[in-house]
Coordinates of C-alpha atoms in Angstrom, one line a residue:
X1 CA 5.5 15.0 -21.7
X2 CA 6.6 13.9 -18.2
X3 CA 2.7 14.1 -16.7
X4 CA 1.3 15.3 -13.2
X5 CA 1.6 11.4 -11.8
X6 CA 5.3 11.0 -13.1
X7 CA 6.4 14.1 -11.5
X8 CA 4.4 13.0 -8.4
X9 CA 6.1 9.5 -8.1
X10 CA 9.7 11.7 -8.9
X11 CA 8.8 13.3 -5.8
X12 CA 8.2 10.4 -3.9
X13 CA 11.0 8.3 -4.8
X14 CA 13.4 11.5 -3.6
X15 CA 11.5 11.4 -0.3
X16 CA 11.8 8.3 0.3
X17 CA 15.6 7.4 -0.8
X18 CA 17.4 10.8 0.4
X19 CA 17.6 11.6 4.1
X20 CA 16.5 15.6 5.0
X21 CA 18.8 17.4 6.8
X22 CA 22.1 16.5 3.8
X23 CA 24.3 19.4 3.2
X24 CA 25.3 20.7 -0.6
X25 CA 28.7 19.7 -1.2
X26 CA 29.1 19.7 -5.1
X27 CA 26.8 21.2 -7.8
X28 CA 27.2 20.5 -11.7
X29 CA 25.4 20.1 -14.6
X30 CA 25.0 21.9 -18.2
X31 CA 22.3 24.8 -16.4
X32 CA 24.9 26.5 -14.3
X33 CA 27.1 27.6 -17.8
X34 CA 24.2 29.4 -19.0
X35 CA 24.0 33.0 -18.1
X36 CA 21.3 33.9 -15.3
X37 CA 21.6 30.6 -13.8
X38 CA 24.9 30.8 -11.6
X39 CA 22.9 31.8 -8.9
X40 CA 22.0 28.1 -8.4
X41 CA 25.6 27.5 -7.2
X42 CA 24.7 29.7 -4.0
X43 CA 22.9 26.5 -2.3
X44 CA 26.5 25.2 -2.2
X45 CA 26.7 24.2 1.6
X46 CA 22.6 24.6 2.2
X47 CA 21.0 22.2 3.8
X48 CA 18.1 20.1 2.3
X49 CA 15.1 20.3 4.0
X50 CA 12.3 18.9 2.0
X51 CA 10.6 18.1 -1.5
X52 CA 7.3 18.9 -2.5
X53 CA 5.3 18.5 -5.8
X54 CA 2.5 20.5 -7.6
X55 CA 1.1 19.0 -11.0
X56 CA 4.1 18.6 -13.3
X57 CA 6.5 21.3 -11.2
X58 CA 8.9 19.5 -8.5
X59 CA 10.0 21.9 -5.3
X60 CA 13.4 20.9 -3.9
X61 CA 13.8 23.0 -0.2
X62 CA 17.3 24.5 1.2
X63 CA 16.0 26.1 3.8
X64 CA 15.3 29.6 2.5
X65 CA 15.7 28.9 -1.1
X66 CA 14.4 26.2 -3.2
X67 CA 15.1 24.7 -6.5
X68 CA 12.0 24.3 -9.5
X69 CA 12.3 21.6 -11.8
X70 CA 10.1 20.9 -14.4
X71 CA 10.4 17.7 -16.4
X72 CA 9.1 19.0 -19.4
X73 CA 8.5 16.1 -22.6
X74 CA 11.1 14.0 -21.9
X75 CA 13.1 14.9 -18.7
X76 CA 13.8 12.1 -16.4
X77 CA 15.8 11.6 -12.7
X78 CA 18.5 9.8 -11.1
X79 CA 19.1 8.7 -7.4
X80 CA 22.9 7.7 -6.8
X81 CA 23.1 6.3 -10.0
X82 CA 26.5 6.0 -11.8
X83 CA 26.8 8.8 -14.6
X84 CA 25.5 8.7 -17.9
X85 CA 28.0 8.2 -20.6
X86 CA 28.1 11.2 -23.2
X87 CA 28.1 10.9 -26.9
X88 CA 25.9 8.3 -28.3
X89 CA 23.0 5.1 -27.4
X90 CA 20.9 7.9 -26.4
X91 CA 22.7 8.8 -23.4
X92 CA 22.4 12.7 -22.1
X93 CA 24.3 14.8 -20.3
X94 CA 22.7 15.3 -17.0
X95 CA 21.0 19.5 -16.6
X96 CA 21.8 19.5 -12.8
X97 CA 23.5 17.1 -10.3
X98 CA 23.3 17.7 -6.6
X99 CA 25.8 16.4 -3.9
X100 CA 24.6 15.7 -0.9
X101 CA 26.6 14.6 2.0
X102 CA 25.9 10.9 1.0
X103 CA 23.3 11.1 -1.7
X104 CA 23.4 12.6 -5.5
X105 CA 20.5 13.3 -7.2
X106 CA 20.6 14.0 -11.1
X107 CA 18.1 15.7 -13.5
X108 CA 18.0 15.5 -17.1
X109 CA 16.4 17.1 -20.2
X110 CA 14.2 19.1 -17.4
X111 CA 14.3 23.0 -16.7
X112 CA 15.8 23.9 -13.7
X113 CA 15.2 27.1 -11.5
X114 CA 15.9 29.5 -8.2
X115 CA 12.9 30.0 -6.2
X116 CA 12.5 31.4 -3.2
X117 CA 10.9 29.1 -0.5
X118 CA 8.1 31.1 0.7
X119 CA 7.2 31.4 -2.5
X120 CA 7.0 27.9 -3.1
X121 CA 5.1 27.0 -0.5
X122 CA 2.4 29.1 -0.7
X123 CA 1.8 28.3 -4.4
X124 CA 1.3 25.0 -3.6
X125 CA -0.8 25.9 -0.4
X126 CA -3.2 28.1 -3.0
X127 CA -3.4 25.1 -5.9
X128 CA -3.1 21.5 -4.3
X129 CA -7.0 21.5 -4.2
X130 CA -6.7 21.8 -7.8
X131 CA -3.7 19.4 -8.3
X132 CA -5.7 16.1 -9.9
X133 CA -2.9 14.1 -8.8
X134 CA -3.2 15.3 -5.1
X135 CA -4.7 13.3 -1.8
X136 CA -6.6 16.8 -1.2
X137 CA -7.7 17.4 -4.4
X138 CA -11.6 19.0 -4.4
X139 CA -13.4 17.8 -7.0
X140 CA -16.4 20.8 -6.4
X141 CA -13.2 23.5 -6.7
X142 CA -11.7 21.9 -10.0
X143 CA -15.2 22.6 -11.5
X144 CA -15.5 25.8 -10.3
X145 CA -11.8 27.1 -11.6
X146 CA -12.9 25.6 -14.9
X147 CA -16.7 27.1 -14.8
X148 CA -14.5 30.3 -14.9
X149 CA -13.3 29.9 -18.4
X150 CA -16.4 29.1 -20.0
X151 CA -15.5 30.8 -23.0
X152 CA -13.0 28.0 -23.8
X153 CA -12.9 24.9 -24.9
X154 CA -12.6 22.1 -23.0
X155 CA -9.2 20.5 -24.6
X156 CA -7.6 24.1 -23.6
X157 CA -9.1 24.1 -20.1
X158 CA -8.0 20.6 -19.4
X159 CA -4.1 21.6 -20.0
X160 CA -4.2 25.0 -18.0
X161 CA -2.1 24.2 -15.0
X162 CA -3.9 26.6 -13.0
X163 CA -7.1 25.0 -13.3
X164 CA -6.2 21.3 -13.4
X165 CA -2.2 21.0 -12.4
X166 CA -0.9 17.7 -13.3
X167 CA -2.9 17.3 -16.5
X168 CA -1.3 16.6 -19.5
X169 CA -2.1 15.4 -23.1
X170 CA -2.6 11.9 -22.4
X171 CA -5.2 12.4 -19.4
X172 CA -6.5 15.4 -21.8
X173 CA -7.8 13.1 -24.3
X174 CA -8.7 10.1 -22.6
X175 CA -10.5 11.7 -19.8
X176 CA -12.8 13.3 -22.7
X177 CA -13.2 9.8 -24.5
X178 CA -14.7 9.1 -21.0
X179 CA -17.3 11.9 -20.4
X180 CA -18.3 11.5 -23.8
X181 CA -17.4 15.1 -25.0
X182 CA -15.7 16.5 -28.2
X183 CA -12.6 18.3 -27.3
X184 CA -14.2 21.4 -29.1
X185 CA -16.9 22.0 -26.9
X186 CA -16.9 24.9 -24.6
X187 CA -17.2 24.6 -21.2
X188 CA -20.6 27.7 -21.2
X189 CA -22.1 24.5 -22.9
X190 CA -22.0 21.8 -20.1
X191 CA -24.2 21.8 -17.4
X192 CA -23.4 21.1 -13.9
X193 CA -24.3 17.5 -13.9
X194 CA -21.8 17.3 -16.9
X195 CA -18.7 19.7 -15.8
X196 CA -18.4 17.5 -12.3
X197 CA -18.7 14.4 -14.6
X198 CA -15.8 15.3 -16.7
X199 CA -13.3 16.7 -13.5
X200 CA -14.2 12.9 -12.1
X201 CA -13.3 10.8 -15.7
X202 CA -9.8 13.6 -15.3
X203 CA -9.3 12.7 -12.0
X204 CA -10.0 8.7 -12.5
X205 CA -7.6 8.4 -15.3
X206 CA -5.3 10.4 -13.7
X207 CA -5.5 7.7 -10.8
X208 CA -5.0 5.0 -13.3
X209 CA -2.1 6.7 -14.8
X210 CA -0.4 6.9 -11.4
X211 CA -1.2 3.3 -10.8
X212 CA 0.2 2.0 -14.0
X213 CA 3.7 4.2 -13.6
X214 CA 4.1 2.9 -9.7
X215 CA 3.6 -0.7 -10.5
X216 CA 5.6 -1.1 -13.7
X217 CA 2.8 -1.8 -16.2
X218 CA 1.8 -0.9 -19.1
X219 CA -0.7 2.0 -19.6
X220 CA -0.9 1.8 -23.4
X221 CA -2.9 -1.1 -22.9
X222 CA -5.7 1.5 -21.3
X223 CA -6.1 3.6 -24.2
X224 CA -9.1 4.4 -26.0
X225 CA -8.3 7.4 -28.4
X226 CA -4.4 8.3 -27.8
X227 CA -2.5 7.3 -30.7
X228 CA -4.3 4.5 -31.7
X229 CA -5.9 4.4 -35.7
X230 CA -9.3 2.9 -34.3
X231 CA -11.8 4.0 -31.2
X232 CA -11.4 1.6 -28.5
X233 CA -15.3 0.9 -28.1
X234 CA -17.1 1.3 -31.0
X235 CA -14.0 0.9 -33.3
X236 CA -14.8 3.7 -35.8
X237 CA -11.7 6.1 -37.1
X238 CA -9.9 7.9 -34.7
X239 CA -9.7 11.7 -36.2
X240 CA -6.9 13.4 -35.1
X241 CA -6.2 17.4 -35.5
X242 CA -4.1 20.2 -33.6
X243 CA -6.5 22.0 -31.7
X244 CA -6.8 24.4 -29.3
X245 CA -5.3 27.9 -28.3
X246 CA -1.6 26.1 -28.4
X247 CA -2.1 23.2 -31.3
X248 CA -1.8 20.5 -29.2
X249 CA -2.2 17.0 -30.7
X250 CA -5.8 15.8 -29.8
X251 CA -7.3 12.3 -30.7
X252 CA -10.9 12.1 -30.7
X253 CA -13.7 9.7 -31.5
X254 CA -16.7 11.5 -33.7
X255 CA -19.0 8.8 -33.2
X256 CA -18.6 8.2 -29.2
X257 CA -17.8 12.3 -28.3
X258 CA -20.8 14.5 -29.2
X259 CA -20.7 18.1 -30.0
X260 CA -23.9 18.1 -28.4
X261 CA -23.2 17.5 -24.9
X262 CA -27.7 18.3 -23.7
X263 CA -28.6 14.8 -25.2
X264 CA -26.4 12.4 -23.4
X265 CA -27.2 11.9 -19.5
X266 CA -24.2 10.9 -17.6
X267 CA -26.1 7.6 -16.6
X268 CA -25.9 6.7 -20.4
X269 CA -22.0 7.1 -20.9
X270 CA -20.4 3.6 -20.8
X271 CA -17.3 2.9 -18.4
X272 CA -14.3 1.7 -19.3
X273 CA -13.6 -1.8 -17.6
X274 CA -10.5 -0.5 -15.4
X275 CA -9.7 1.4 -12.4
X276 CA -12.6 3.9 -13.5
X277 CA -15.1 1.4 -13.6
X278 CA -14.0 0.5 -10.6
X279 CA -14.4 3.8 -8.6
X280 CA -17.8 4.3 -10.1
X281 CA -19.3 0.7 -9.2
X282 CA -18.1 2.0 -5.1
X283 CA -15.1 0.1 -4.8
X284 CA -13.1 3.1 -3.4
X285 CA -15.5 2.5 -0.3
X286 CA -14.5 -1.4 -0.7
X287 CA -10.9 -0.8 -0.5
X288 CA -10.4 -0.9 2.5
X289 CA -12.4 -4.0 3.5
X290 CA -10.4 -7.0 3.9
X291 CA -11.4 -10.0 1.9
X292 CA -11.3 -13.5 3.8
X293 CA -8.3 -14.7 1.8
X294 CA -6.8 -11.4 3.2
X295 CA -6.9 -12.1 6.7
X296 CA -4.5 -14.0 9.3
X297 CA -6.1 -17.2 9.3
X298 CA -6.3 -19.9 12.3
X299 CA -5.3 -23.2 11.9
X300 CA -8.9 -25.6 12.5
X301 CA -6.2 -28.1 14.6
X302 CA -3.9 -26.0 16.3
X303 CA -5.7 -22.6 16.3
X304 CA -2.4 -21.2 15.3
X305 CA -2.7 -18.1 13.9
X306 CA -1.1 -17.5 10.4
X307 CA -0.3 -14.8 8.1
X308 CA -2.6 -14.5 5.0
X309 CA -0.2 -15.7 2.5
X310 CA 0.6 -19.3 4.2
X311 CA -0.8 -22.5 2.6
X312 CA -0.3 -24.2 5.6
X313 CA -0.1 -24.1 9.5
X314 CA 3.7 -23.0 10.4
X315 CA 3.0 -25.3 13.6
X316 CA 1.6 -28.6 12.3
X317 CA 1.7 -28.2 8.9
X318 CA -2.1 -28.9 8.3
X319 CA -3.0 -27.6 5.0
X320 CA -5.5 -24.3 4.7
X321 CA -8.9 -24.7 4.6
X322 CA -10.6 -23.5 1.3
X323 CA -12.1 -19.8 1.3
X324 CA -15.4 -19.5 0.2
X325 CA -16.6 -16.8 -2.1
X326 CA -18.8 -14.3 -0.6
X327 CA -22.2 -14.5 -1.4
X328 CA -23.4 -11.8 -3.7
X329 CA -26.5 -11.8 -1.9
X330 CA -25.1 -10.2 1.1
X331 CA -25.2 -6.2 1.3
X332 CA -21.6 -4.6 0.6
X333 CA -22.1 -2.4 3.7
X334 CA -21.5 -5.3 6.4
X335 CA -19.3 -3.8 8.5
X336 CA -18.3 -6.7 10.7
X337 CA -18.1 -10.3 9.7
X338 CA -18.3 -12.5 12.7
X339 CA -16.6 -15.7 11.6
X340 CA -16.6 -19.1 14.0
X341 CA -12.8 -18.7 14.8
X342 CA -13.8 -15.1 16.4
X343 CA -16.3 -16.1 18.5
X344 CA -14.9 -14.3 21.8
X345 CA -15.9 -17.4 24.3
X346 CA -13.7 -19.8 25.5
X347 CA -13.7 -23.4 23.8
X348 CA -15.7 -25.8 25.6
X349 CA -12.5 -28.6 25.6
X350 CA -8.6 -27.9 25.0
X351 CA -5.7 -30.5 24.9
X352 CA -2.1 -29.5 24.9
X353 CA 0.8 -31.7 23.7
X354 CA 4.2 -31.1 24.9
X355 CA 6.2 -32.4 21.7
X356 CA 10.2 -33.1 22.3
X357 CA 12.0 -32.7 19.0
X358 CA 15.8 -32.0 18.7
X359 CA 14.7 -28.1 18.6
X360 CA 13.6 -28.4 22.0
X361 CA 10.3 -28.9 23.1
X362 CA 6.6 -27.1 22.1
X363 CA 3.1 -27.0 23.2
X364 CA 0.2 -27.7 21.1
X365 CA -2.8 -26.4 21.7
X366 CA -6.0 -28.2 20.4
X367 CA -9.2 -26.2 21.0
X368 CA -12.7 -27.5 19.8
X369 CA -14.8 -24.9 18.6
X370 CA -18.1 -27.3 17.3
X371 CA -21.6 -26.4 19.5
X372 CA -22.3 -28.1 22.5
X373 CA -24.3 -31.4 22.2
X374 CA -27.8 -31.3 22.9
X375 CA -28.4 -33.0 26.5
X376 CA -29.9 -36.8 26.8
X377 CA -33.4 -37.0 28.6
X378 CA -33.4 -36.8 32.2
X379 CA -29.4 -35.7 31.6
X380 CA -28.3 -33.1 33.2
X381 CA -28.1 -29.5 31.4
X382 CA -25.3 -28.3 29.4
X383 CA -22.8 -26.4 30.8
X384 CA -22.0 -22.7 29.9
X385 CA -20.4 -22.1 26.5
X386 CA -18.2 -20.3 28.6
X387 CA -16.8 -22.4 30.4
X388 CA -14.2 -24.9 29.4
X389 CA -14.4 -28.9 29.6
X390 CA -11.6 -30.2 31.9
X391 CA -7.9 -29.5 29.8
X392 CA -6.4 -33.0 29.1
X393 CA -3.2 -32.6 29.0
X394 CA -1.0 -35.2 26.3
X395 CA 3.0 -35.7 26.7
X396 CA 4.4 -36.8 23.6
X397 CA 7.5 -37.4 24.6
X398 CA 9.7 -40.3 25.5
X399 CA 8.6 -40.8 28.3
X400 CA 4.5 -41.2 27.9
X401 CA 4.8 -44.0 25.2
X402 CA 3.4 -47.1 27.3
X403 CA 2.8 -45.8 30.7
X404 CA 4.2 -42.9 32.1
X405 CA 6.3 -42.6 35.5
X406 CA 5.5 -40.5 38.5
X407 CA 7.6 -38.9 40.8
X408 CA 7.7 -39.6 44.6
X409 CA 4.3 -38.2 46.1
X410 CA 2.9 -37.9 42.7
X411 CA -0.6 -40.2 41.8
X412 CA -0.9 -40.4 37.5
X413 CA -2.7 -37.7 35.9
X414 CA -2.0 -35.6 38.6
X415 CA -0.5 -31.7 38.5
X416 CA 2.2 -32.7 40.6
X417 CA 5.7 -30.7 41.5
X418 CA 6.8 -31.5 37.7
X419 CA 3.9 -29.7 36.2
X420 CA 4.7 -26.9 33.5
X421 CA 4.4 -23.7 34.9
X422 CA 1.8 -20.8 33.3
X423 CA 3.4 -17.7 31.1
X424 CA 2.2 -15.1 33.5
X425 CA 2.3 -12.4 30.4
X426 CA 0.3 -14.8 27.6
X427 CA -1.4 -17.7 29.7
X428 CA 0.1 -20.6 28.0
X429 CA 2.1 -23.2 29.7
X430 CA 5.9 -22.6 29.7
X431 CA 8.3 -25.4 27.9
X432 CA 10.8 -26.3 29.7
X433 CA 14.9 -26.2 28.5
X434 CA 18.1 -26.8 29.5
X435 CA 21.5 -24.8 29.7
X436 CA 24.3 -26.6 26.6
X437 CA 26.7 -23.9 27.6
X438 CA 29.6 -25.1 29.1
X439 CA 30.0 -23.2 32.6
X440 CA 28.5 -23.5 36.0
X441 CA 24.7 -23.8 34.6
X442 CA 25.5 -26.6 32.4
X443 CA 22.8 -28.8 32.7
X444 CA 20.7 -27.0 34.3
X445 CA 16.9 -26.9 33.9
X446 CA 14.2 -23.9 33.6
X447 CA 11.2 -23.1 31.8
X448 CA 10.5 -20.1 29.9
X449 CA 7.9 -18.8 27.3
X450 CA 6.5 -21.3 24.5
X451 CA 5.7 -18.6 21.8
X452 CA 8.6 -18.1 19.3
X453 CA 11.3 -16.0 20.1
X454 CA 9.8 -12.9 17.9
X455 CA 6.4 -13.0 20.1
X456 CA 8.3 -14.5 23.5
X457 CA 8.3 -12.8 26.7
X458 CA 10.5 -12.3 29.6
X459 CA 9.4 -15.6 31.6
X460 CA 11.5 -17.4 32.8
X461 CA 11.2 -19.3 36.1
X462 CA 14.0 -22.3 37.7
X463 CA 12.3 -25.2 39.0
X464 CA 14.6 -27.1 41.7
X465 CA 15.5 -30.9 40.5
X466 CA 13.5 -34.3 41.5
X467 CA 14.4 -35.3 44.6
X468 CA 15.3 -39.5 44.1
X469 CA 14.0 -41.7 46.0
X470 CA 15.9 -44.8 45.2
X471 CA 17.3 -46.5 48.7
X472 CA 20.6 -46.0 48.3
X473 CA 20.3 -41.7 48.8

């Protein structure tokens, strides 16, 4: 059975690989030779408008009408994929294929219907707070729709797709291996405490199941009860039986699920060491923290800042410094981390190098980011931690290996008329380059922005040449 999280990730894929606003061109498939169902061929030239999913039904939208499909045990869908071949290798012929204008989407082994649109949409409207596959499912309302039917038991209320859409026999039995609770017991016989326990185990699994399907592995690997000889914790005989209103198959522990759901508290139920365990320890509320070896991380010689998966600096190739673990000691509701490289003051000293490589030429910047030294007695105090040492600026270039030269009117060490100029737009000086096109500004020199060309700006500035000052001009 094609569960509520494989008919939501159906829905997805369609969402995300065919473009809305597509016209019907073609329409074929073994449901439109059955009688009844001809009607189908009257979205030929509609236009697709949007998909929608509710538990285990998919909604395809042409503007006033829509198209139900339900994937039933084993139906399965295609997205401009070539045809199946008929005949053997267990190959099908495909229930429904809809041309688009330049997408084809295919259905097999599923039931297919007409809807109307309105209709759709206001079923799933009136259930998606009930849909455990949902982002706006409501835990409090599940428990209420099944409080309802306390008259039934629990395996039955679990698979009514008005009271938990999306639920199928998988999730059925493993979410009651979780709350500790014999498929046979009625739901007049749980308290409070107990129902909402159960509609969370449903809804974690459910999450688990949805995980497993989107990433590619394997969910077998998660069960405790379904379709296994032995219990998964305690290992005792698994007893399986058809029960229930429709003699479903339903696997079941005797030792670990009690007919007598008063004597266990919920605090004494063990957790399986997965994604449930996970949402009950509060991770869900540590999911969207970022861990250190998650975040862009700035290079301790460059300060350039790298993206989380780099083992080095892209810039001077300096290797990462090692994360350390949290400590444990720490409360898990720290809400902001102030690390050293964060410290929102200037650095009390920079040097920038000016490096001239056959790629053209880049600026280094060298930031210290140690405390200020204590002051010597009878010294004078230490200057503000905001306010920068003196910048020492560095050539590396040809032209700075034993003593640089200086230009006419220029002392050494001196900003003079050949100094970089300043990107306006990020601060940093500008390198300077020179025109290799043949033409009129061959030759010709300017500076423009340092950053690389995804994170460049517009500078860009002409500087006129050195005047020479030989004797002979």
């Amino acid at each position: 059975m094609v569960e509520g999280p494989g008919c939501t990730l159906n829905g997805e894929k369609i969402r995300s690989k065919v473009q809305k606003g597509q016209r019907v061109k073609e329409m074929r498939g073994s449901v439109l030779t059955t009688e009844g169902n001809n009607v189908i061929q009257r979205l030929k030239g509609c236009q697709y408008t949007d998909v929608d999913t509710l538990g285990k039904e998919l909604f395809l939208y042409f503007g006033p009408k829509a198209l139900r499909v339900h994937f039933g045990m084993n139906g399965s869908m295609r997205i401009n994929s070539a045809e199946r071949k008929h005949g053997g290798g267990g190959c099908s012929v495909p229930v429904l294929e809809i041309h688009l204008t330049t997408d084809t989407v295919c259905f097999f082994d599923s039931t297919v219907e007409m809807r109307l649109s309105d209709d759709c949409e206001q079923r799933v409207r009136a259930l998606q707070a009930l849909d455990v596959c949902s982002p706006a499912f409501n835990p409090s309302r599940s428990a209420e729709a099944a409080r309802r039917h306390g008259g039934r038991m629990l395996c039955d209320v679990l698979l009514d797709q008005a009271v938990m859409p999306g639920v199928g026999n998988i999730i059925k039995n493993e979410a009651l291996f979780d709350a500790g609770l014999h498929p046979a017991v009625k739901v007049e016989q749980l308290s409070d405490e107990r129902l909402h326990h159960l509609v969370k185990m449903t809804r974690d699994f459910t999450l688990l199941f949805y995980k497993c399907r989107k990433s590619g592995s394997a969910l077998y690997t998660h069960y405790k009860v379904y379709k296994r000889p032995r219990c998964g914790r305690c290992s005792a005989a698994i007893t399986v039986c058809r029960l229930g209103d429709n003699g479903r198959m339903t696997y079941f522990c005797e030792r670990c699920q009690k007919r007598d759901a008063g004597n266990v508290h919920v605090s004494q139920l063990p957790v399986r060491d997965t994604l449930i365990s996970w949402a009950s320890s509060g991770g869900a509320a540590k999911e969207n923290v970022a861990k250190r070896e998650e975040e862009d991380w700035p290079c301790h010689l460059c300060t350039l800042l790298n993206r989380p998966a780099a083992k080095s600096c892209n810039a001077c190739l300096t290797p990462r410094a090692p994360v350390h673990k949290e400590d444990a000691s720490l409360p898990s509701s720290t809400d902001l981390v102030r690390y050293p490289c964060t410290a929102f003051t200037k650095p009390r000293e920079e040097r920038k190098l000016n490096w001239r490589s056959a790629f053209g030429t880049s600026t280094l910047l060298f930031s210290d980011l140690n405390v200020a030294p204590e002051p010597s007695r009878g010294g004078a105090p230490p200057a503000s931690s905001s306010q920068p040492r003196k910048k020492m600026r560095i050539d590396g270039g040809p032209s700075n290996k034993l003593g640089a030269h200086t230009t006419a009117g220029e002392k050494p060490g001196s900003s003079g008329p050949s100094a970089s100029p300043v990107c306006a737009w990020h601060c940093r000086p500008a390198v300077l380059r020179v025109v290799q096109k043949d033409g009129d500004n061959k030759g010709r020199r300017f500076y423009a922005c340092s950053l690389p060309r995804e994170a460049k700006c517009d500078f860009f500035e002409v500087r006129p040449p050195i005047p020479c000052v030989c004797k002979f001009c």
